[in-house]
CSV table of C-alpha atoms and ligand atoms in Angstrom, one decimal:
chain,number,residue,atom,x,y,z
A,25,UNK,CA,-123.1,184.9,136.0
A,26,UNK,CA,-125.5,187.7,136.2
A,27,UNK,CA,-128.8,187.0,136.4
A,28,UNK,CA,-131.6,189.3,135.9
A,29,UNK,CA,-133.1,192.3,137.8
A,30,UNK,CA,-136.4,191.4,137.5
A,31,UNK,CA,-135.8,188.4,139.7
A,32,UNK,CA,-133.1,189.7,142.1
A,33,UNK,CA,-135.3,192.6,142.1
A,34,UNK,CA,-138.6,190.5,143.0
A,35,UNK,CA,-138.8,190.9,146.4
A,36,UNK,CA,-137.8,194.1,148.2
A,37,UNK,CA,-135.9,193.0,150.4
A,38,UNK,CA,-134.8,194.2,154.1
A,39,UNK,CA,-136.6,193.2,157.2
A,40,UNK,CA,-140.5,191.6,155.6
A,41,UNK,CA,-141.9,191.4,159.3
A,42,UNK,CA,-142.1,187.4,159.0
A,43,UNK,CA,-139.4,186.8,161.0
A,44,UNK,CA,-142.0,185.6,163.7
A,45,UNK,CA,-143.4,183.4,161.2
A,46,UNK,CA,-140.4,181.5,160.4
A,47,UNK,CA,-139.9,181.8,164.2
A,48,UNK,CA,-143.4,180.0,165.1
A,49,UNK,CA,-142.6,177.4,162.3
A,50,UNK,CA,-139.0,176.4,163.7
A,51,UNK,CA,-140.7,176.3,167.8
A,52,UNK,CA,-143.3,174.3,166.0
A,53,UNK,CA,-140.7,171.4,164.5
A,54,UNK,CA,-138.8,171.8,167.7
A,55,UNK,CA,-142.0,170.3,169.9
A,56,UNK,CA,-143.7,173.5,171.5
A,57,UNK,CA,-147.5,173.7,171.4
A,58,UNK,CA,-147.8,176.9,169.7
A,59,UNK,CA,-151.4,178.9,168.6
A,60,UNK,CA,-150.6,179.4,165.3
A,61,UNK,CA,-152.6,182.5,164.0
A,62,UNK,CA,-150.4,182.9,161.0
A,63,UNK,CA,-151.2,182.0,157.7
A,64,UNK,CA,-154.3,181.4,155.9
A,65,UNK,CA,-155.3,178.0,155.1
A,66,UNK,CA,-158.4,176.3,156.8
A,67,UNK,CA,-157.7,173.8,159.6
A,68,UNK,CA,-160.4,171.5,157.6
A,69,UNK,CA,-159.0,169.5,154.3
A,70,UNK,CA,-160.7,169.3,150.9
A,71,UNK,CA,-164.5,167.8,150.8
A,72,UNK,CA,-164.3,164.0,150.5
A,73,UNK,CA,-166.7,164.4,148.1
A,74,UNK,CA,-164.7,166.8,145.8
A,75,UNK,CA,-161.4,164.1,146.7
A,76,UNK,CA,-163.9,161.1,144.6
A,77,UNK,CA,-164.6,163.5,142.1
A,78,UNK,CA,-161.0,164.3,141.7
A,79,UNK,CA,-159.9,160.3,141.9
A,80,UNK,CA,-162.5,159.1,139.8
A,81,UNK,CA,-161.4,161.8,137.0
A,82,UNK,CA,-158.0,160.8,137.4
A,83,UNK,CA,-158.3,156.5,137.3
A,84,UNK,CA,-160.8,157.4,134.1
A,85,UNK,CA,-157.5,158.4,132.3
A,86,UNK,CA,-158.1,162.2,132.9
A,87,UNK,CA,-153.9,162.3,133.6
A,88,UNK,CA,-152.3,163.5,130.4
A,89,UNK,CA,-151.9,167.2,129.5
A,90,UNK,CA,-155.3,169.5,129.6
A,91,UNK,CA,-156.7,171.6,127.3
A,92,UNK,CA,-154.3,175.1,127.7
A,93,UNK,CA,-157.5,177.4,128.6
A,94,UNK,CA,-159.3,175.1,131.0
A,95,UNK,CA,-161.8,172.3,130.2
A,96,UNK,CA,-164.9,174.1,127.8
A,97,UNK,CA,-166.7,172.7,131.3
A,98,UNK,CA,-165.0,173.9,134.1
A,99,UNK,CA,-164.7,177.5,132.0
A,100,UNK,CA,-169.0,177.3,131.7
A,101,UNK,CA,-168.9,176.3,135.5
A,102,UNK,CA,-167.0,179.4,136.1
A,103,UNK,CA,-168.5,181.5,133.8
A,104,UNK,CA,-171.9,180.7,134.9
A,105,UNK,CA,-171.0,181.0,138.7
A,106,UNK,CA,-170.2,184.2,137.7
A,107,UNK,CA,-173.1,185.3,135.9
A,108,UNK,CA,-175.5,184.4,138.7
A,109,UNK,CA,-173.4,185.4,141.8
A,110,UNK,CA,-173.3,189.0,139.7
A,111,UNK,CA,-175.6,189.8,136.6
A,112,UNK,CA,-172.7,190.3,134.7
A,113,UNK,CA,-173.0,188.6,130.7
A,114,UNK,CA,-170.1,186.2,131.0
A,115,UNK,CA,-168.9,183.3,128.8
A,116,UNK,CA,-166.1,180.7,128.4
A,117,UNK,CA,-164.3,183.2,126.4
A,118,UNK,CA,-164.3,185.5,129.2
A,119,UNK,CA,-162.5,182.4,131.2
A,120,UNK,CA,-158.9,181.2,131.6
A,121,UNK,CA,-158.3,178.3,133.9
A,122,UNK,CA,-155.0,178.7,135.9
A,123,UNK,CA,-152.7,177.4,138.6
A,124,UNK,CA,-154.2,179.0,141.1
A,125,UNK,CA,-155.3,182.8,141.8
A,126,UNK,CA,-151.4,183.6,142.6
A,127,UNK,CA,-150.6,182.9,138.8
A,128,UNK,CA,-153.8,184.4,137.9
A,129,UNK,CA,-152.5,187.5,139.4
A,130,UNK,CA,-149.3,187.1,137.1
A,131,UNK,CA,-150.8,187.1,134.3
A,132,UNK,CA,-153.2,189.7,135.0
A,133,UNK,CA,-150.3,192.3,135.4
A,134,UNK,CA,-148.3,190.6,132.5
A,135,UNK,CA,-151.3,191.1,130.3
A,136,UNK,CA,-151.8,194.8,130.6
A,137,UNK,CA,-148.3,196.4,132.0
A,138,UNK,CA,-145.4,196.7,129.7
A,139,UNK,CA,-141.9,196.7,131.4
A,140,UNK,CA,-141.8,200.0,133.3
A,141,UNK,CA,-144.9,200.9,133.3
A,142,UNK,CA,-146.6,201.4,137.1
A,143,UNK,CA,-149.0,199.3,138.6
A,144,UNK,CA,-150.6,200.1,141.4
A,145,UNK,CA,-151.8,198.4,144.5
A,146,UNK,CA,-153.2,199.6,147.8
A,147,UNK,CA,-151.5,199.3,151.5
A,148,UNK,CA,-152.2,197.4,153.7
A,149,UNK,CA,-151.8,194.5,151.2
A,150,UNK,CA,-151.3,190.5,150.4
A,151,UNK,CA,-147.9,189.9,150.9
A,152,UNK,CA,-147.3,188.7,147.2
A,153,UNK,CA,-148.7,191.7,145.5
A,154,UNK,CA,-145.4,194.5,145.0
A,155,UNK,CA,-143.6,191.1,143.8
A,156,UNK,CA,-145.8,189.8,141.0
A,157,UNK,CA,-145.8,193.2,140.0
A,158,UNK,CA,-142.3,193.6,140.0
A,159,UNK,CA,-142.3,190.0,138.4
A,160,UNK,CA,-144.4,191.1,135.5
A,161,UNK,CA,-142.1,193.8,134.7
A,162,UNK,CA,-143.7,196.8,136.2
A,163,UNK,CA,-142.7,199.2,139.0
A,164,UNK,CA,-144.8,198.6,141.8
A,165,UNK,CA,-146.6,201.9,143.7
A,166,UNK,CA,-148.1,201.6,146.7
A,167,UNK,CA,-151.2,203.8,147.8
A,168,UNK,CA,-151.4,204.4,151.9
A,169,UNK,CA,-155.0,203.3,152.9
A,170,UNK,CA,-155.9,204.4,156.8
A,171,UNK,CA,-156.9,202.4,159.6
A,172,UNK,CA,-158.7,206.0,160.3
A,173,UNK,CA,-160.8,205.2,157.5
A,174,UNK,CA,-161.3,201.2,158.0
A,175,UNK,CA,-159.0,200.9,155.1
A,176,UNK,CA,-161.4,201.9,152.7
A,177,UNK,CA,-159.5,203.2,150.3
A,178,UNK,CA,-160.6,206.9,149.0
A,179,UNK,CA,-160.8,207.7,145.1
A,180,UNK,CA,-158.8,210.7,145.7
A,181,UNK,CA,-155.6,208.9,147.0
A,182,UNK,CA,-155.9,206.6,144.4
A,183,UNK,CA,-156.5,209.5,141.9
A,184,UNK,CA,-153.5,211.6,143.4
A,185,UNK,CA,-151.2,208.5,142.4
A,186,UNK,CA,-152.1,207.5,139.4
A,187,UNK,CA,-149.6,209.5,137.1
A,188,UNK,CA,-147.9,207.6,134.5
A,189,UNK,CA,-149.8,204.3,136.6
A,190,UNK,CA,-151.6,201.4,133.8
A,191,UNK,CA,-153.4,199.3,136.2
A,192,UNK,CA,-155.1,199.5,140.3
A,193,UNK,CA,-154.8,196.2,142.0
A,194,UNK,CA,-157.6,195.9,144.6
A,195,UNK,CA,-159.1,193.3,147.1
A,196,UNK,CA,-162.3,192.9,148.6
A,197,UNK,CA,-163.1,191.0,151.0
A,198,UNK,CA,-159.6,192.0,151.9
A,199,UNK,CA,-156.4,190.2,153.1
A,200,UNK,CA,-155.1,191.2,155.4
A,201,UNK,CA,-157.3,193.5,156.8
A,202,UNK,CA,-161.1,191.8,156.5
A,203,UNK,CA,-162.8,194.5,155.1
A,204,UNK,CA,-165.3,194.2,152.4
A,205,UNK,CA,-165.2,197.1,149.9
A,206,UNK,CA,-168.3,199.4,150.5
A,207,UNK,CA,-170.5,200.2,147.2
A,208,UNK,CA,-169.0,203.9,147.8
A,209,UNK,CA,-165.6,203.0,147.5
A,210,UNK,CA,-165.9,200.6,144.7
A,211,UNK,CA,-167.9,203.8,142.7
A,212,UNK,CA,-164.5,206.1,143.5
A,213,UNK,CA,-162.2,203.3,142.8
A,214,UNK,CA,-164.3,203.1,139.2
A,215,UNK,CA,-164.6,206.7,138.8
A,216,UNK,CA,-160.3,206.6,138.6
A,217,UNK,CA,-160.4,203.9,136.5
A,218,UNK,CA,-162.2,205.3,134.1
A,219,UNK,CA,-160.8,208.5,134.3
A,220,UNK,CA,-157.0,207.8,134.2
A,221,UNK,CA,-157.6,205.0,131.9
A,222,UNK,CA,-156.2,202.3,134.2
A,223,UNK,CA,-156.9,198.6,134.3
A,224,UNK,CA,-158.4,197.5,137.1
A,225,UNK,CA,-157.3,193.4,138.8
A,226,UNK,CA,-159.9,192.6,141.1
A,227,UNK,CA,-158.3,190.0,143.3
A,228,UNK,CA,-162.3,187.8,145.0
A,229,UNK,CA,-160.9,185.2,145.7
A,230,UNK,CA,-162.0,185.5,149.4
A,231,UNK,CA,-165.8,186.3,147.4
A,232,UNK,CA,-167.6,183.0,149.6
A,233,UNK,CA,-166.4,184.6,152.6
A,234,UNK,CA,-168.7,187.4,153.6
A,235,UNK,CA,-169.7,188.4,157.2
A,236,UNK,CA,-171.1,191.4,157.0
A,237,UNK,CA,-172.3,193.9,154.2
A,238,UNK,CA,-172.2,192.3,150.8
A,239,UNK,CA,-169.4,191.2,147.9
A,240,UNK,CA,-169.9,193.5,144.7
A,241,UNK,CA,-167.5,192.8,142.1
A,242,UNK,CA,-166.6,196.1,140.2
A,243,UNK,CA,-166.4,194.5,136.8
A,244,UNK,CA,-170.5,194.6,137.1
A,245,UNK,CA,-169.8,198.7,137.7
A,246,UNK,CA,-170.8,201.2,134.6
A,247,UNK,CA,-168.1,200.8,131.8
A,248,UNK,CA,-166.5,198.7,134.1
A,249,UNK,CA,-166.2,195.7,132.1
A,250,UNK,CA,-163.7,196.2,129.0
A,251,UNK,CA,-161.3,196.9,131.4
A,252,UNK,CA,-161.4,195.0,134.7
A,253,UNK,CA,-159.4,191.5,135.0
A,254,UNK,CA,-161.0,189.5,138.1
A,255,UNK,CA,-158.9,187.0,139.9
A,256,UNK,CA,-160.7,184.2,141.2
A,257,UNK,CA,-159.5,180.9,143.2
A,258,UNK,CA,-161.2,177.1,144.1
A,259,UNK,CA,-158.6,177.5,147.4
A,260,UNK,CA,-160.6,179.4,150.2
A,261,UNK,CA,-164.1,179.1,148.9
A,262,UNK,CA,-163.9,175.3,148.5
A,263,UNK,CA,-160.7,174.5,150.9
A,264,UNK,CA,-158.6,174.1,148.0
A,265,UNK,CA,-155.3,175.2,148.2
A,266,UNK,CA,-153.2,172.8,147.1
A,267,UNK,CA,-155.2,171.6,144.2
A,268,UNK,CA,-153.6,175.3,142.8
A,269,UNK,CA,-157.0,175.8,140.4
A,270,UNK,CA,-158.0,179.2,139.7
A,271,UNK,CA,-159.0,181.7,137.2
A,272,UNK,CA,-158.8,184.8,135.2
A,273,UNK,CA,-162.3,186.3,134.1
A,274,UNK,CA,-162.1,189.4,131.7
A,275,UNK,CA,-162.7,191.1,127.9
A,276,UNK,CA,-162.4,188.7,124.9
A,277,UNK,CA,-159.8,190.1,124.0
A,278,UNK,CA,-157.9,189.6,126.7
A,279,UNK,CA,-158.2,186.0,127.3
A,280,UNK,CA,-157.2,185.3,124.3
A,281,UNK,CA,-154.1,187.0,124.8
A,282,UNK,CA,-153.9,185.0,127.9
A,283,UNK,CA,-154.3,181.5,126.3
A,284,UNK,CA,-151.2,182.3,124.8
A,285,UNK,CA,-149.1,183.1,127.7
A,286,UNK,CA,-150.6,180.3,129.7
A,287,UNK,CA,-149.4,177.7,126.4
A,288,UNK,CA,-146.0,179.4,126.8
A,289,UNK,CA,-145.7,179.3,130.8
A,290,UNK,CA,-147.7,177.1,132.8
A,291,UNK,CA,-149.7,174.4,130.0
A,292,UNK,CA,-152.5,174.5,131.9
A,293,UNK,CA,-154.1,173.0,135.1
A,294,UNK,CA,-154.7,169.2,135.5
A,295,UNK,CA,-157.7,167.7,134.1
A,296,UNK,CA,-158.6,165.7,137.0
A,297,UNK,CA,-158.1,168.8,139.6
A,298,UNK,CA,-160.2,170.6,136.9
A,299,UNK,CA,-162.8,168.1,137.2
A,300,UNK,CA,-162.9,168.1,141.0
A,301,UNK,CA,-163.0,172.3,140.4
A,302,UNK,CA,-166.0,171.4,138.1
A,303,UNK,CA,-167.5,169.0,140.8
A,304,UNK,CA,-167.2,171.4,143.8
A,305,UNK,CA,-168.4,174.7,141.8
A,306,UNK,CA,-171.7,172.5,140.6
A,307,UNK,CA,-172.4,171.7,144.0
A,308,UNK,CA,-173.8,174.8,145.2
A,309,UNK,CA,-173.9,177.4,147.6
A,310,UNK,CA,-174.2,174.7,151.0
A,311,UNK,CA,-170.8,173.6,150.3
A,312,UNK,CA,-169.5,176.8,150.0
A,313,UNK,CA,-171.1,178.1,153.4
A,314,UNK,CA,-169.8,174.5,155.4
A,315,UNK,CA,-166.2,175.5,154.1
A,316,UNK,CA,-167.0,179.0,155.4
A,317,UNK,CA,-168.8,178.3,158.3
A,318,UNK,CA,-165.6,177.8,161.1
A,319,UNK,CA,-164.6,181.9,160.1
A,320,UNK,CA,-168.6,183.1,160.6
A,321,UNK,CA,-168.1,180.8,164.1
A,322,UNK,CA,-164.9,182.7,165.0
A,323,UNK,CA,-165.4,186.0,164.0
A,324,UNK,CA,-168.7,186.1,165.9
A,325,UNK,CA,-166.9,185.1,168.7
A,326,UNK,CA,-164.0,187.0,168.3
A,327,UNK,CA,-166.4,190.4,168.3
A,328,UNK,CA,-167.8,189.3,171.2
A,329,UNK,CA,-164.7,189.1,173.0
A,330,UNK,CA,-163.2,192.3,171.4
A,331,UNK,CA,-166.3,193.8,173.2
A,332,UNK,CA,-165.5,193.4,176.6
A,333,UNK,CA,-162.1,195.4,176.7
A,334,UNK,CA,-161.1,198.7,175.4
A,335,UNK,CA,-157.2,198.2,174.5
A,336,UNK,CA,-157.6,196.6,171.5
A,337,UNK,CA,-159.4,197.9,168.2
A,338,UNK,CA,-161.3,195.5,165.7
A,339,UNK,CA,-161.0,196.8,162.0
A,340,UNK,CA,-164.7,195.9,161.2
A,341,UNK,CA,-164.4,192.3,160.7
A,342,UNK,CA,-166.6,191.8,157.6
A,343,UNK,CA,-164.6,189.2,155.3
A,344,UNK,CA,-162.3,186.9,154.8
A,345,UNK,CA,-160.5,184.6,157.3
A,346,UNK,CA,-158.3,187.1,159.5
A,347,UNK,CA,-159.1,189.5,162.3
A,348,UNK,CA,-157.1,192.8,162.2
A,349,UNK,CA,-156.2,194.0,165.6
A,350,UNK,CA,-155.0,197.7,165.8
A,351,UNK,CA,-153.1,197.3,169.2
A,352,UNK,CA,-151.5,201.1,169.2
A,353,UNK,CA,-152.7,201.7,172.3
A,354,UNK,CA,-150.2,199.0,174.0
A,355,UNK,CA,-147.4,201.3,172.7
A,356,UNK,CA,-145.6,198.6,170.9
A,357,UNK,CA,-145.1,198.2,166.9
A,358,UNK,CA,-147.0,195.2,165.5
A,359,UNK,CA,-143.4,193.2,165.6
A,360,UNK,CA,-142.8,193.7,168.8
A,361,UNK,CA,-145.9,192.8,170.0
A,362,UNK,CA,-146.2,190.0,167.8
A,363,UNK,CA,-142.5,188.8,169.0
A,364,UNK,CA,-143.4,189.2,172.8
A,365,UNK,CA,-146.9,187.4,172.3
A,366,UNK,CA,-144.6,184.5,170.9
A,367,UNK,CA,-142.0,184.5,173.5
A,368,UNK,CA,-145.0,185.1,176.8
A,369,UNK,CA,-147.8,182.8,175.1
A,370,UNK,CA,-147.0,180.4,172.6
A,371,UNK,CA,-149.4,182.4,170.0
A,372,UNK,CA,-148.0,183.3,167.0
A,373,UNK,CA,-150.1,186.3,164.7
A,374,UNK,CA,-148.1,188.4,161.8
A,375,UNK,CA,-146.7,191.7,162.7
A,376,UNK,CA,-149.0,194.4,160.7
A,377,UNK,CA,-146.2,196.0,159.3
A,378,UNK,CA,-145.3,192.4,157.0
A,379,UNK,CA,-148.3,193.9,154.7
A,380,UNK,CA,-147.2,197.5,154.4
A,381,UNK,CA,-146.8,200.7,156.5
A,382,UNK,CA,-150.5,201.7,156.4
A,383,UNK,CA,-150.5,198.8,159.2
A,384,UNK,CA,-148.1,199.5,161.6
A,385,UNK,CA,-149.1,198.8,165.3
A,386,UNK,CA,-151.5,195.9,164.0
A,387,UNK,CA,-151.7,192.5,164.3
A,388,UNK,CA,-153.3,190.3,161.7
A,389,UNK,CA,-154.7,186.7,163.8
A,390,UNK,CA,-156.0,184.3,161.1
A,391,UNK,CA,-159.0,182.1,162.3
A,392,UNK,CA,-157.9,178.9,161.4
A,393,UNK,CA,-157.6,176.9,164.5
A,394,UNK,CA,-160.7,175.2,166.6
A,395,UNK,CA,-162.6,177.5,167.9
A,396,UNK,CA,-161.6,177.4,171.6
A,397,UNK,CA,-158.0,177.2,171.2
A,398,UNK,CA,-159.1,180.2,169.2
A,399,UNK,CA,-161.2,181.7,171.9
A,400,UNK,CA,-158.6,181.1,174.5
A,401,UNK,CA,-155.9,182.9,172.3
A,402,UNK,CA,-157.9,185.5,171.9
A,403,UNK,CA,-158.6,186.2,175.5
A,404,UNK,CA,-155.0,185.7,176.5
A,405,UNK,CA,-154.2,188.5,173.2
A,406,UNK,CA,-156.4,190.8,175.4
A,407,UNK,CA,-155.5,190.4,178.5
A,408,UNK,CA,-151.6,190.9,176.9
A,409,UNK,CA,-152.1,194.2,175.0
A,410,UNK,CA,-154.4,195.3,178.4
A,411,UNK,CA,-150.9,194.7,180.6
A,412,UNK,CA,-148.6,196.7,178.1
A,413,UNK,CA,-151.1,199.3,177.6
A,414,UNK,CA,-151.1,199.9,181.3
A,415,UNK,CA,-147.2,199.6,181.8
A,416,UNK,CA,-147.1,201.8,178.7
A,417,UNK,CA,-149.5,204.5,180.1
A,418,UNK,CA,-147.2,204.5,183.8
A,419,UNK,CA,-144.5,205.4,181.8
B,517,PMP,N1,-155.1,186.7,146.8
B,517,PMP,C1,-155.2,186.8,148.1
B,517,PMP,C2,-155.7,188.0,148.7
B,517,PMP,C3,-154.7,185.7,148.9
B,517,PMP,O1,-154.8,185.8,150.3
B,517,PMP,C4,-154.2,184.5,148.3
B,517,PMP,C5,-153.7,183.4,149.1
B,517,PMP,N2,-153.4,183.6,150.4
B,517,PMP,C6,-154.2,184.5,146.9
B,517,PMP,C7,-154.6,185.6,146.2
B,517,PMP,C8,-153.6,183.3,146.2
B,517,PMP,O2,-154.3,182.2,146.4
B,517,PMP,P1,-154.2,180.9,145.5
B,517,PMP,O3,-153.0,181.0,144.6
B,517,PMP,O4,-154.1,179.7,146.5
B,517,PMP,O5,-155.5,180.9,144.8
């Protein structure tokens, strides 16, 4: 039987670059102690406290289907984190609750691209992105950003794309590459969007997760807000990943719309992990900054180990979870390095290139092991990339 293009077509197939992952995860069952630098989840678990909220909602009866949109008080929670956190007027109506940010990004792109139409999204980028594009019905276009320019991404690239293109997917602070979006950018990246009409889907969900610099979400820009669609998430600010609770904050309009496709697709998100989201949002910014606090740790100590050799370049570290290493000076792609580091040192990172061209010769190391396993790892990275670099410069 045949079955459709838009799902053999999903992925884009070929080599992804996570062969080392898959690799890391099979040494792992097989007994070997390996750093595992890989994917981003925290090495702590959900808040005890947020677990009693969400088993106290639960034994009250709060088990049976939810209301479709979210609960009228997690949607206020959101809305109202919202509103402080950016000045921005927002209300429950600007709210859908949904499984997660990953089906937040769905129905984002489902919501403003009809079937082959182009939506755009930048390079380096989260793995998911050219799929749930693709999944949406759209044609995916990726926009090079340059490790010569911190992977800022400049307006005109963005503009130079943007023929026959309906929405920009951006995010800040950024996976993979840890960069918060400056003010500058944000302005170009607006100035398009305006200009060539686009939508713009503002993936925050790393928003809690600031080293350096500051989070501005664009919807708060100048005529920004009738057309941005921001994609929020209870998994990295609150440690919340498999709870799969997230959000979609935009125009009216479109939330409405949304409501629809979420009654048709996904009924909803549980009312007892809605209540735990409601529990964990109301209690403040401390609990956000404990669940952040390991990657501040790391990534302070990661910069101060990055300072004493010269092999390895830091993409400035000012967000989110990972490190990006730009290791072009050892002479070796990303996957090779990322393959020998494996093979030599137990320490498993993902090859640059598994996020898009623009990172080719990178390694992305996510900080989410203790910190002197991480430390140690780190070290041993430098002292690896010094070795080749040298072997690399005799040849
Ligand atoms: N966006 C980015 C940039 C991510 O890194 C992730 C998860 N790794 C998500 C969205 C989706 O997260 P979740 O579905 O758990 O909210």
């Amino acid at each position: 039987m045949k079955l459709s293009q838009r799902i053999t077509h999903l992925t884009g197939g070929g080599s992804d670059g996570w062969d080392v992952f898959y690799r890391a995860r099979r040494m792992i069952s097989e007994g070997h102690v390996i750093s595992e630098l890989t994917i981003g989840e925290h090495d702590i678990r959900t808040h005890p406290t947020i677990l009693d909220a969400m088993d106290l909602s639960a034994r009250q009866g709060n088990t049976g289907y939810a209301v479709v949109p979210g609960s009228d008080l997690l949607r206020d929670t959101v809305a109202a984190r919202i509103q402080a956190r950016t000045g921005q007027k927002t209300s429950r109506n600007n709210v859908l609750i949904t499984p997660g940010g990953q089906s937040a990004l769905f129905a984002a792109h489902v919501a403003v691209c009809d079937p082959g139409d182009v939506g755009l999204y930048l390079d380096p980028y989260y793995a998911t992105y050219p799929g749930t594009i693709r999944g949406a019905g759209a044609t995916a276009r990726a926009i090079q950003t340059t490790a010569e320019d911190a992977f800022q991404p400049r307006a005109q690239q963005i503009d130079a794309a943007a023929d026959g293109a309906v929405s920009l997917l951006i995010n800040s602070p950024n996976n993979p590459t840890g960069v918060v979006y400056s003010r500058e950018t944000l302005n170009g990246i607006a100035g398009v969007c305006r200009g060539r009409d686009l939508w713009l889907i503002s993936d925050e969900v790393y928003d809690t997760q600031v080293w350096e610099g500051e989070h501005i979400s664009p919807r708060t820009l100048p005529g920004m807000a009738e057309r941005t669609l921001v994609v929020g998430s209870m998994s990295k600010s609150h440690a919340m990943t498999g709870s799969r609770c997230g959000w979609v904050v935009g125009p009216e309009e479109v939330i409405a719309h949304l409501i629809n496709l979420a009654t048709h697709t996904t009924y909803g998100v549980p009312g007892f992990i809605q209540d735990a989201a409601s529990f964990a949002l109301s209690a403040g910014h401390d609990l956000e900054e404990e669940i952040a606090a390991p990657f501040r740790r790391r990534r302070a100590l990661a910069v101060e180990i990055l300072a004493t050799q010269n092999t390895i370049g830091l993409v400035p570290a000012q967000g989110a979870m990972y490190l990006m290493l730009d290791l072009r000076a050892a002479g070796l792609s990303g996957e090779a390095f990322a393959n020998a580091l494996l093979d030599t040192h137990a320490i498993a990172v993902m090859p640059g290139e598994s996020f898009g061209a623009a990172a080719a010769g990178h390694v992305r190391v996510a900080m989410t092991i203790d910190d002197d396993r991480f430390a140690a790892a780190l070290r041993t990275i430098c002292n690896f990339a010094a070795a080749l670099a040298e072997s690399h410069a005799a040849e």
